[in-house]
Tab-separated table of N, CA, C and O in Angstrom:
chain	number	residue	atom	x	y	z
A	1	UNK	N	0.830	-1.171	0.000
A	1	UNK	CA	0.000	0.000	0.000
A	1	UNK	C	0.882	1.245	0.000
A	1	UNK	O	1.950	1.256	0.607
A	2	UNK	N	0.397	2.255	-0.688
A	2	UNK	CA	1.132	3.510	-0.762
A	2	UNK	C	0.156	4.676	-0.684
A	2	UNK	O	-1.024	4.557	-1.009
A	3	UNK	N	0.666	5.804	-0.244
A	3	UNK	CA	-0.049	7.058	-0.294
A	3	UNK	C	0.687	7.983	-1.261
A	3	UNK	O	1.915	8.050	-1.232
A	4	UNK	N	-0.067	8.682	-2.087
A	4	UNK	CA	0.515	9.502	-3.134
A	4	UNK	C	0.078	10.952	-2.982
A	4	UNK	O	-1.095	11.229	-2.746
A	5	UNK	N	1.031	11.860	-3.153
A	5	UNK	CA	0.753	13.289	-3.076
A	5	UNK	C	1.414	13.986	-4.251
A	5	UNK	O	2.636	13.918	-4.410
A	6	UNK	N	0.607	14.678	-5.064
A	6	UNK	CA	1.118	15.408	-6.211
A	6	UNK	C	1.470	16.841	-5.823
A	6	UNK	O	0.841	17.425	-4.940
A	7	UNK	N	2.444	17.395	-6.528
A	7	UNK	CA	2.805	18.791	-6.344
A	7	UNK	C	3.429	19.308	-7.633
A	7	UNK	O	3.763	18.537	-8.530
A	8	UNK	N	3.587	20.612	-7.718
A	8	UNK	CA	4.266	21.218	-8.846
A	8	UNK	C	3.368	21.886	-9.863
A	8	UNK	O	3.867	22.492	-10.823
A	9	UNK	N	2.069	21.787	-9.687
A	9	UNK	CA	1.157	22.432	-10.612
A	9	UNK	C	1.192	23.939	-10.464
A	9	UNK	O	1.759	24.486	-9.523
A	10	UNK	N	0.572	24.612	-11.418
A	10	UNK	CA	0.535	26.058	-11.384
A	10	UNK	C	0.035	26.629	-12.687
A	10	UNK	O	-0.524	25.915	-13.525
A	11	UNK	N	0.240	27.920	-12.851
A	11	UNK	CA	-0.183	28.651	-14.034
A	11	UNK	C	1.034	28.987	-14.883
A	11	UNK	O	1.996	29.583	-14.391
A	12	UNK	N	0.988	28.596	-16.148
A	12	UNK	CA	2.078	28.894	-17.076
A	12	UNK	C	1.502	29.355	-18.400
A	12	UNK	O	0.348	29.076	-18.728
A	13	UNK	N	2.316	30.055	-19.164
A	13	UNK	CA	1.933	30.467	-20.503
A	13	UNK	C	2.134	29.326	-21.489
A	13	UNK	O	2.963	28.432	-21.267
A	14	UNK	N	1.375	29.346	-22.560
A	14	UNK	CA	1.572	28.368	-23.624
A	14	UNK	C	3.030	28.378	-24.073
A	14	UNK	O	3.638	29.433	-24.221
A	15	UNK	N	3.569	27.187	-24.268
A	15	UNK	CA	4.966	27.043	-24.625
A	15	UNK	C	5.891	26.874	-23.442
A	15	UNK	O	7.069	26.536	-23.623
A	16	UNK	N	5.380	27.082	-22.248
A	16	UNK	CA	6.177	26.962	-21.050
A	16	UNK	C	6.287	25.539	-20.560
A	16	UNK	O	5.793	24.599	-21.178
A	17	UNK	N	6.921	25.398	-19.394
A	17	UNK	CA	7.195	24.080	-18.828
A	17	UNK	C	6.830	24.030	-17.356
A	17	UNK	O	6.868	25.039	-16.649
A	18	UNK	N	6.492	22.844	-16.910
A	18	UNK	CA	6.284	22.551	-15.504
A	18	UNK	C	6.803	21.147	-15.227
A	18	UNK	O	6.787	20.291	-16.114
A	19	UNK	N	7.248	20.921	-14.006
A	19	UNK	CA	7.581	19.577	-13.574
A	19	UNK	C	6.710	19.206	-12.385
A	19	UNK	O	6.761	19.854	-11.332
A	20	UNK	N	5.914	18.173	-12.563
A	20	UNK	CA	5.072	17.664	-11.501
A	20	UNK	C	5.795	16.559	-10.749
A	20	UNK	O	6.568	15.805	-11.327
A	21	UNK	N	5.533	16.465	-9.468
A	21	UNK	CA	6.092	15.412	-8.646
A	21	UNK	C	4.976	14.609	-8.009
A	21	UNK	O	3.937	15.151	-7.643
A	22	UNK	N	5.203	13.325	-7.891
A	22	UNK	CA	4.291	12.415	-7.211
A	22	UNK	C	5.098	11.742	-6.119
A	22	UNK	O	5.905	10.847	-6.399
A	23	UNK	N	4.910	12.189	-4.904
A	23	UNK	CA	5.662	11.668	-3.772
A	23	UNK	C	4.871	10.568	-3.085
A	23	UNK	O	3.693	10.746	-2.768
A	24	UNK	N	5.522	9.443	-2.858
A	24	UNK	CA	4.867	8.288	-2.269
A	24	UNK	C	5.444	7.973	-0.902
A	24	UNK	O	6.646	8.108	-0.680
A	25	UNK	N	4.579	7.559	-0.023
A	25	UNK	CA	5.003	7.023	1.262
A	25	UNK	C	4.664	5.541	1.296
A	25	UNK	O	3.607	5.125	0.817
A	26	UNK	N	5.571	4.762	1.846
A	26	UNK	CA	5.361	3.327	1.907
A	26	UNK	C	6.584	2.566	1.436
A	26	UNK	O	7.278	2.997	0.507
A	27	UNK	N	6.828	1.439	2.036
A	27	UNK	CA	8.013	0.642	1.733
A	27	UNK	C	7.926	-0.075	0.398
A	27	UNK	O	8.942	-0.545	-0.105
A	28	UNK	N	6.728	-0.181	-0.171
A	28	UNK	CA	6.515	-0.976	-1.370
A	28	UNK	C	6.440	-0.157	-2.647
A	28	UNK	O	6.067	-0.687	-3.690
A	29	UNK	N	6.807	1.099	-2.610
A	29	UNK	CA	6.689	1.972	-3.774
A	29	UNK	C	7.356	1.387	-5.014
A	29	UNK	O	6.820	1.474	-6.125
A	30	UNK	N	8.515	0.798	-4.852
A	30	UNK	CA	9.264	0.286	-5.991
A	30	UNK	C	8.607	-0.920	-6.652
A	30	UNK	O	9.057	-1.355	-7.717
A	31	UNK	N	7.558	-1.456	-6.078
A	31	UNK	CA	6.826	-2.583	-6.660
A	31	UNK	C	5.657	-2.136	-7.533
A	31	UNK	O	4.958	-2.981	-8.100
A	32	UNK	N	5.447	-0.837	-7.644
A	32	UNK	CA	4.311	-0.307	-8.393
A	32	UNK	C	4.746	0.367	-9.679
A	32	UNK	O	5.709	1.144	-9.701
A	33	UNK	N	4.014	0.083	-10.747
A	33	UNK	CA	4.032	0.980	-11.881
A	33	UNK	C	3.227	2.225	-11.505
A	33	UNK	O	2.289	2.145	-10.712
A	34	UNK	N	3.599	3.364	-12.056
A	34	UNK	CA	2.929	4.614	-11.730
A	34	UNK	C	2.489	5.305	-13.008
A	34	UNK	O	3.241	5.351	-13.988
A	35	UNK	N	1.279	5.823	-12.987
A	35	UNK	CA	0.752	6.548	-14.129
A	35	UNK	C	0.342	7.954	-13.759
A	35	UNK	O	0.058	8.253	-12.598
A	36	UNK	N	0.327	8.815	-14.773
A	36	UNK	CA	-0.213	10.163	-14.654
A	36	UNK	C	-1.470	10.264	-15.507
A	36	UNK	O	-1.496	9.780	-16.648
A	37	UNK	N	-2.482	10.920	-14.954
A	37	UNK	CA	-3.750	11.138	-15.627
A	37	UNK	C	-4.143	12.593	-15.464
A	37	UNK	O	-3.687	13.265	-14.546
A	38	UNK	N	-4.988	13.076	-16.351
A	38	UNK	CA	-5.501	14.431	-16.181
A	38	UNK	C	-6.989	14.458	-16.493
A	38	UNK	O	-7.496	13.651	-17.257
A	39	UNK	N	-7.652	15.430	-15.892
A	39	UNK	CA	-9.065	15.628	-16.132
A	39	UNK	C	-9.333	17.119	-16.293
A	39	UNK	O	-9.068	17.901	-15.382
A	40	UNK	N	-9.843	17.478	-17.445
A	40	UNK	CA	-10.241	18.844	-17.711
A	40	UNK	C	-11.710	19.020	-17.339
A	40	UNK	O	-12.475	18.049	-17.330
A	41	UNK	N	-12.128	20.251	-17.041
A	41	UNK	CA	-13.535	20.482	-16.696
A	41	UNK	C	-14.477	19.970	-17.778
A	41	UNK	O	-14.291	20.259	-18.960
A	42	UNK	N	-15.468	19.189	-17.368
A	42	UNK	CA	-16.451	18.677	-18.292
A	42	UNK	C	-15.993	17.511	-19.145
A	42	UNK	O	-16.741	17.067	-20.018
A	43	UNK	N	-14.792	17.010	-18.906
A	43	UNK	CA	-14.266	15.911	-19.704
A	43	UNK	C	-13.922	14.712	-18.832
A	43	UNK	O	-13.749	14.832	-17.621
A	44	UNK	N	-13.822	13.556	-19.468
A	44	UNK	CA	-13.417	12.347	-18.767
A	44	UNK	C	-11.931	12.386	-18.443
A	44	UNK	O	-11.140	13.035	-19.131
A	45	UNK	N	-11.559	11.683	-17.410
A	45	UNK	CA	-10.158	11.535	-17.075
A	45	UNK	C	-9.432	10.792	-18.188
A	45	UNK	O	-9.952	9.799	-18.713
A	46	UNK	N	-8.262	11.257	-18.553
A	46	UNK	CA	-7.517	10.620	-19.621
A	46	UNK	C	-6.114	10.248	-19.181
A	46	UNK	O	-5.491	10.916	-18.358
A	47	UNK	N	-5.618	9.171	-19.757
A	47	UNK	CA	-4.279	8.695	-19.487
A	47	UNK	C	-3.245	9.598	-20.136
A	47	UNK	O	-3.413	10.033	-21.276
A	48	UNK	N	-2.159	9.858	-19.416
A	48	UNK	CA	-1.085	10.696	-19.922
A	48	UNK	C	0.203	9.902	-20.127
A	48	UNK	O	0.784	9.891	-21.207
A	49	UNK	N	0.665	9.230	-19.084
A	49	UNK	CA	1.936	8.517	-19.154
A	49	UNK	C	2.032	7.518	-18.021
A	49	UNK	O	1.391	7.678	-16.978
A	50	UNK	N	2.861	6.492	-18.218
A	50	UNK	CA	3.063	5.487	-17.182
A	50	UNK	C	4.504	5.011	-17.219
A	50	UNK	O	5.158	5.067	-18.258
A	51	UNK	N	4.977	4.507	-16.095
A	51	UNK	CA	6.348	4.053	-15.962
A	51	UNK	C	6.389	2.791	-15.117
A	51	UNK	O	5.612	2.636	-14.176
A	52	UNK	N	7.292	1.882	-15.469
A	52	UNK	CA	7.372	0.622	-14.751
A	52	UNK	C	8.156	0.766	-13.453
A	52	UNK	O	8.618	1.848	-13.099
A	53	UNK	N	8.308	-0.354	-12.756
A	53	UNK	CA	8.926	-0.349	-11.429
A	53	UNK	C	10.315	0.264	-11.402
A	53	UNK	O	10.632	1.071	-10.520
A	54	UNK	N	11.140	-0.126	-12.342
A	54	UNK	CA	12.533	0.305	-12.347
A	54	UNK	C	12.750	1.653	-13.021
A	54	UNK	O	13.798	2.274	-12.841
A	55	UNK	N	11.774	2.089	-13.809
A	55	UNK	CA	11.933	3.301	-14.588
A	55	UNK	C	12.487	3.064	-15.978
A	55	UNK	O	12.673	4.020	-16.735
A	56	UNK	N	12.722	1.808	-16.337
A	56	UNK	CA	13.313	1.497	-17.621
A	56	UNK	C	12.344	1.382	-18.775
A	56	UNK	O	12.775	1.232	-19.923
A	57	UNK	N	11.050	1.434	-18.501
A	57	UNK	CA	10.041	1.317	-19.543
A	57	UNK	C	8.957	2.355	-19.309
A	57	UNK	O	8.473	2.509	-18.183
A	58	UNK	N	8.591	3.053	-20.367
A	58	UNK	CA	7.564	4.095	-20.274
A	58	UNK	C	6.558	3.970	-21.401
A	58	UNK	O	6.825	3.350	-22.430
A	59	UNK	N	5.410	4.597	-21.204
A	59	UNK	CA	4.328	4.562	-22.181
A	59	UNK	C	3.609	5.896	-22.118
A	59	UNK	O	3.284	6.377	-21.028
A	60	UNK	N	3.343	6.499	-23.286
A	60	UNK	CA	2.757	7.822	-23.350
A	60	UNK	C	1.519	7.849	-24.233
A	60	UNK	O	1.430	7.143	-25.242
A	61	UNK	N	0.584	8.708	-23.864
A	61	UNK	CA	-0.510	9.019	-24.762
A	61	UNK	C	0.035	9.766	-25.971
A	61	UNK	O	0.995	10.536	-25.863
A	62	UNK	N	-0.581	9.553	-27.122
A	62	UNK	CA	-0.118	10.213	-28.336
A	62	UNK	C	-0.114	11.734	-28.202
A	62	UNK	O	0.735	12.417	-28.781
A	63	UNK	N	-1.041	12.265	-27.441
A	63	UNK	CA	-1.182	13.704	-27.328
A	63	UNK	C	-0.005	14.388	-26.637
A	63	UNK	O	0.167	15.601	-26.765
A	64	UNK	N	0.804	13.622	-25.905
A	64	UNK	CA	1.909	14.222	-25.164
A	64	UNK	C	3.273	13.695	-25.576
A	64	UNK	O	4.291	14.177	-25.061
A	65	UNK	N	3.327	12.751	-26.488
A	65	UNK	CA	4.604	12.203	-26.930
A	65	UNK	C	5.502	13.302	-27.488
A	65	UNK	O	5.065	14.132	-28.279
A	66	UNK	N	6.748	13.284	-27.061
A	66	UNK	CA	7.698	14.288	-27.501
A	66	UNK	C	7.678	15.562	-26.690
A	66	UNK	O	8.582	16.393	-26.829
A	67	UNK	N	6.659	15.737	-25.856
A	67	UNK	CA	6.553	16.934	-25.025
A	67	UNK	C	6.691	16.632	-23.534
A	67	UNK	O	7.262	17.427	-22.790
A	68	UNK	N	6.148	15.503	-23.108
A	68	UNK	CA	6.165	15.130	-21.694
A	68	UNK	C	7.129	13.970	-21.478
A	68	UNK	O	7.276	13.097	-22.343
A	69	UNK	N	7.755	13.933	-20.313
A	69	UNK	CA	8.640	12.843	-19.942
A	69	UNK	C	8.323	12.396	-18.523
A	69	UNK	O	8.331	13.208	-17.598
A	70	UNK	N	8.064	11.113	-18.371
A	70	UNK	CA	7.848	10.548	-17.047
A	70	UNK	C	9.134	9.873	-16.583
A	70	UNK	O	9.842	9.241	-17.368
A	71	UNK	N	9.450	10.016	-15.320
A	71	UNK	CA	10.637	9.398	-14.751
A	71	UNK	C	10.379	9.093	-13.283
A	71	UNK	O	9.389	9.554	-12.710
A	72	UNK	N	11.272	8.327	-12.689
A	72	UNK	CA	11.110	8.039	-11.263
A	72	UNK	C	12.463	7.902	-10.594
A	72	UNK	O	13.464	7.526	-11.216
A	73	UNK	N	12.468	8.195	-9.320
A	73	UNK	CA	13.636	8.027	-8.480
A	73	UNK	C	13.172	7.236	-7.269
A	73	UNK	O	12.592	7.796	-6.337
A	74	UNK	N	13.413	5.943	-7.302
A	74	UNK	CA	12.922	5.084	-6.228
A	74	UNK	C	13.648	5.317	-4.906
A	74	UNK	O	13.124	4.961	-3.853
A	75	UNK	N	14.838	5.900	-4.961
A	75	UNK	CA	15.532	6.232	-3.718
A	75	UNK	C	14.844	7.370	-2.986
A	75	UNK	O	15.029	7.533	-1.786
A	76	UNK	N	14.055	8.161	-3.720
A	76	UNK	CA	13.302	9.266	-3.134
A	76	UNK	C	11.804	9.006	-3.101
A	76	UNK	O	11.037	9.887	-2.707
A	77	UNK	N	11.391	7.819	-3.524
A	77	UNK	CA	9.966	7.473	-3.577
A	77	UNK	C	9.161	8.516	-4.348
A	77	UNK	O	8.072	8.928	-3.931
A	78	UNK	N	9.684	8.915	-5.500
A	78	UNK	CA	9.055	9.985	-6.257
A	78	UNK	C	9.033	9.671	-7.743
A	78	UNK	O	10.017	9.174	-8.291
A	79	UNK	N	7.908	9.983	-8.380
A	79	UNK	CA	7.759	9.940	-9.826
A	79	UNK	C	7.539	11.361	-10.319
A	79	UNK	O	6.838	12.143	-9.681
A	80	UNK	N	8.128	11.674	-11.459
A	80	UNK	CA	8.049	13.015	-12.016
A	80	UNK	C	7.363	13.002	-13.371
A	80	UNK	O	7.398	12.015	-14.096
A	81	UNK	N	6.763	14.127	-13.701
A	81	UNK	CA	6.258	14.350	-15.038
A	81	UNK	C	6.770	15.706	-15.505
A	81	UNK	O	6.297	16.743	-15.035
A	82	UNK	N	7.756	15.678	-16.389
A	82	UNK	CA	8.281	16.903	-16.975
A	82	UNK	C	7.427	17.259	-18.177
A	82	UNK	O	7.313	16.463	-19.112
A	83	UNK	N	6.838	18.434	-18.159
A	83	UNK	CA	5.929	18.873	-19.206
A	83	UNK	C	6.525	20.087	-19.902
A	83	UNK	O	6.703	21.139	-19.282
A	84	UNK	N	6.829	19.932	-21.174
A	84	UNK	CA	7.382	21.004	-21.986
A	84	UNK	C	6.421	21.359	-23.110
A	84	UNK	O	5.524	20.594	-23.442
A	85	UNK	N	6.640	22.517	-23.706
A	85	UNK	CA	5.811	22.975	-24.822
A	85	UNK	C	4.332	22.870	-24.496
A	85	UNK	O	3.530	22.360	-25.286
A	86	UNK	N	3.964	23.363	-23.344
A	86	UNK	CA	2.591	23.226	-22.873
A	86	UNK	C	1.613	24.000	-23.742
A	86	UNK	O	1.925	25.082	-24.254
A	87	UNK	N	0.437	23.418	-23.894
A	87	UNK	CA	-0.635	23.989	-24.691
A	87	UNK	C	-1.842	24.247	-23.799
A	87	UNK	O	-2.008	23.579	-22.780
A	88	UNK	N	-2.706	25.183	-24.179
A	88	UNK	CA	-3.911	25.416	-23.374
A	88	UNK	C	-4.729	24.149	-23.145
A	88	UNK	O	-5.320	23.988	-22.075
A	89	UNK	N	-4.755	23.250	-24.112
A	89	UNK	CA	-5.514	22.016	-23.958
A	89	UNK	C	-4.898	21.050	-22.962
A	89	UNK	O	-5.496	20.018	-22.647
A	90	UNK	N	-3.703	21.356	-22.453
A	90	UNK	CA	-3.104	20.565	-21.389
A	90	UNK	C	-3.660	20.931	-20.017
A	90	UNK	O	-3.339	20.271	-19.025
A	91	UNK	N	-4.462	21.962	-19.951
A	91	UNK	CA	-5.042	22.403	-18.687
A	91	UNK	C	-5.902	21.311	-18.064
A	91	UNK	O	-6.687	20.646	-18.750
A	92	UNK	N	-5.755	21.118	-16.774
A	92	UNK	CA	-6.564	20.150	-16.064
A	92	UNK	C	-5.960	19.808	-14.724
A	92	UNK	O	-4.912	20.321	-14.338
A	93	UNK	N	-6.631	18.932	-14.020
A	93	UNK	CA	-6.122	18.406	-12.764
A	93	UNK	C	-5.333	17.140	-13.069
A	93	UNK	O	-5.869	16.188	-13.640
A	94	UNK	N	-4.081	17.143	-12.687
A	94	UNK	CA	-3.192	16.013	-12.941
A	94	UNK	C	-3.065	15.163	-11.687
A	94	UNK	O	-2.726	15.668	-10.614
A	95	UNK	N	-3.321	13.877	-11.836
A	95	UNK	CA	-3.249	12.939	-10.727
A	95	UNK	C	-2.276	11.825	-11.049
A	95	UNK	O	-2.156	11.410	-12.197
A	96	UNK	N	-1.589	11.343	-10.038
A	96	UNK	CA	-0.770	10.156	-10.205
A	96	UNK	C	-1.459	8.979	-9.529
A	96	UNK	O	-2.272	9.146	-8.616
A	97	UNK	N	-1.146	7.791	-10.003
A	97	UNK	CA	-1.761	6.585	-9.483
A	97	UNK	C	-0.773	5.435	-9.577
A	97	UNK	O	0.108	5.427	-10.442
A	98	UNK	N	-0.934	4.457	-8.700
A	98	UNK	CA	-0.020	3.331	-8.612
A	98	UNK	C	-0.734	2.027	-8.931
A	98	UNK	O	-1.840	1.783	-8.451
A	99	UNK	N	-0.080	1.192	-9.737
A	99	UNK	CA	-0.604	-0.112	-10.139
A	99	UNK	C	0.392	-1.185	-9.727
A	99	UNK	O	1.555	-1.136	-10.139
A	100	UNK	N	-0.070	-2.153	-8.972
A	100	UNK	CA	0.822	-3.163	-8.407
A	100	UNK	C	1.423	-4.063	-9.461
A	100	UNK	O	0.711	-4.701	-10.250
A	101	UNK	N	2.721	-4.128	-9.491
A	101	UNK	CA	3.476	-5.146	-10.207
A	101	UNK	C	2.987	-5.371	-11.638
A	101	UNK	O	2.585	-6.471	-12.011
A	102	UNK	N	3.043	-4.326	-12.436
A	102	UNK	CA	2.587	-4.437	-13.809
A	102	UNK	C	3.458	-3.590	-14.726
A	102	UNK	O	4.225	-2.739	-14.276
A	103	UNK	N	3.338	-3.850	-16.018
A	103	UNK	CA	3.999	-3.020	-17.007
A	103	UNK	C	3.271	-1.685	-17.097
A	103	UNK	O	2.131	-1.566	-16.629
A	104	UNK	N	3.889	-0.672	-17.677
A	104	UNK	CA	3.164	0.588	-17.869
A	104	UNK	C	1.870	0.346	-18.630
A	104	UNK	O	1.846	-0.381	-19.623
A	105	UNK	N	0.783	0.951	-18.158
A	105	UNK	CA	-0.513	0.679	-18.755
A	105	UNK	C	-1.405	1.910	-18.726
A	105	UNK	O	-1.296	2.750	-17.825
A	106	UNK	N	-2.277	2.005	-19.718
A	106	UNK	CA	-3.276	3.069	-19.771
A	106	UNK	C	-4.571	2.658	-19.091
A	106	UNK	O	-5.479	3.486	-18.942
A	107	UNK	N	-4.690	1.398	-18.682
A	107	UNK	CA	-5.926	0.867	-18.121
A	107	UNK	C	-6.153	1.384	-16.708
A	107	UNK	O	-5.440	1.008	-15.774
A	108	UNK	N	-7.147	2.240	-16.561
A	108	UNK	CA	-7.435	2.847	-15.266
A	108	UNK	C	-7.739	1.796	-14.212
A	108	UNK	O	-7.388	1.961	-13.043
A	109	UNK	N	-8.363	0.691	-14.619
A	109	UNK	CA	-8.742	-0.346	-13.674
A	109	UNK	C	-7.544	-0.992	-12.987
A	109	UNK	O	-7.700	-1.624	-11.941
A	110	UNK	N	-6.361	-0.856	-13.543
A	110	UNK	CA	-5.164	-1.442	-12.955
A	110	UNK	C	-4.623	-0.626	-11.781
A	110	UNK	O	-3.839	-1.141	-10.983
A	111	UNK	N	-5.031	0.605	-11.688
A	111	UNK	CA	-4.456	1.500	-10.685
A	111	UNK	C	-5.260	1.459	-9.398
A	111	UNK	O	-6.453	1.778	-9.378
A	112	UNK	N	-4.598	1.083	-8.314
A	112	UNK	CA	-5.245	0.893	-7.025
A	112	UNK	C	-5.242	2.131	-6.141
A	112	UNK	O	-6.173	2.340	-5.358
A	113	UNK	N	-4.187	2.918	-6.226
A	113	UNK	CA	-3.992	4.039	-5.321
A	113	UNK	C	-3.859	5.323	-6.114
A	113	UNK	O	-3.139	5.368	-7.108
A	114	UNK	N	-4.546	6.351	-5.637
A	114	UNK	CA	-4.604	7.624	-6.338
A	114	UNK	C	-4.280	8.789	-5.418
A	114	UNK	O	-4.681	8.790	-4.248
A	115	UNK	N	-3.575	9.773	-5.959
A	115	UNK	CA	-3.398	11.025	-5.259
A	115	UNK	C	-4.588	11.934	-5.494
A	115	UNK	O	-5.510	11.616	-6.249
A	116	UNK	N	-4.574	13.092	-4.846
A	116	UNK	CA	-5.690	14.028	-4.939
A	116	UNK	C	-5.598	14.965	-6.136
A	116	UNK	O	-6.582	15.609	-6.495
A	117	UNK	N	-4.440	15.055	-6.753
A	117	UNK	CA	-4.283	15.847	-7.952
A	117	UNK	C	-3.698	17.222	-7.701
A	117	UNK	O	-3.768	17.763	-6.602
A	118	UNK	N	-3.133	17.789	-8.754
A	118	UNK	CA	-2.606	19.137	-8.723
A	118	UNK	C	-3.043	19.860	-9.991
A	118	UNK	O	-3.035	19.287	-11.078
A	119	UNK	N	-3.448	21.110	-9.842
A	119	UNK	CA	-4.006	21.869	-10.954
A	119	UNK	C	-2.903	22.420	-11.847
A	119	UNK	O	-1.951	23.038	-11.370
A	120	UNK	N	-3.061	22.210	-13.143
A	120	UNK	CA	-2.195	22.805	-14.150
A	120	UNK	C	-3.059	23.662	-15.062
A	120	UNK	O	-4.032	23.176	-15.636
A	121	UNK	N	-2.703	24.924	-15.179
A	121	UNK	CA	-3.435	25.839	-16.044
A	121	UNK	C	-2.461	26.464	-17.034
A	121	UNK	O	-1.458	27.059	-16.630
A	122	UNK	N	-2.759	26.331	-18.311
A	122	UNK	CA	-1.915	26.871	-19.370
A	122	UNK	C	-2.687	27.980	-20.066
A	122	UNK	O	-3.744	27.732	-20.655
A	123	UNK	N	-2.177	29.182	-19.996
A	123	UNK	CA	-2.836	30.328	-20.592
A	123	UNK	C	-2.367	30.539	-22.021
A	123	UNK	O	-1.240	30.194	-22.386
A	124	UNK	N	-3.224	31.128	-22.835
A	124	UNK	CA	-2.906	31.394	-24.225
A	124	UNK	C	-2.713	32.878	-24.469
A	124	UNK	O	-3.028	33.709	-23.615
């Protein structure tokens, strides 16, 4: 079991960058794949990126490929989402989630533990 807390959100101009952090508490963090999701007002939650236990394998939604990078530092119990070339359509609440012992996946049903999210707003 893990507890997840997101941070790093804020207001940026289009074309700018933000780095989100997902800090986990718990001894078993390194056994979880971790994903990032976002939800814009009036829209369904969508998958953004996922990373495996070791950090050696990643998976991205087409909408963010080449712009976002997911990484993790298991010594710090933290997963990051580096977001570059931000667009207004990237605006939303970004949440991280943990999936036990699996490859990176877009399947929401695989994720057992969720953070509360951090707001990202991209102005045009």
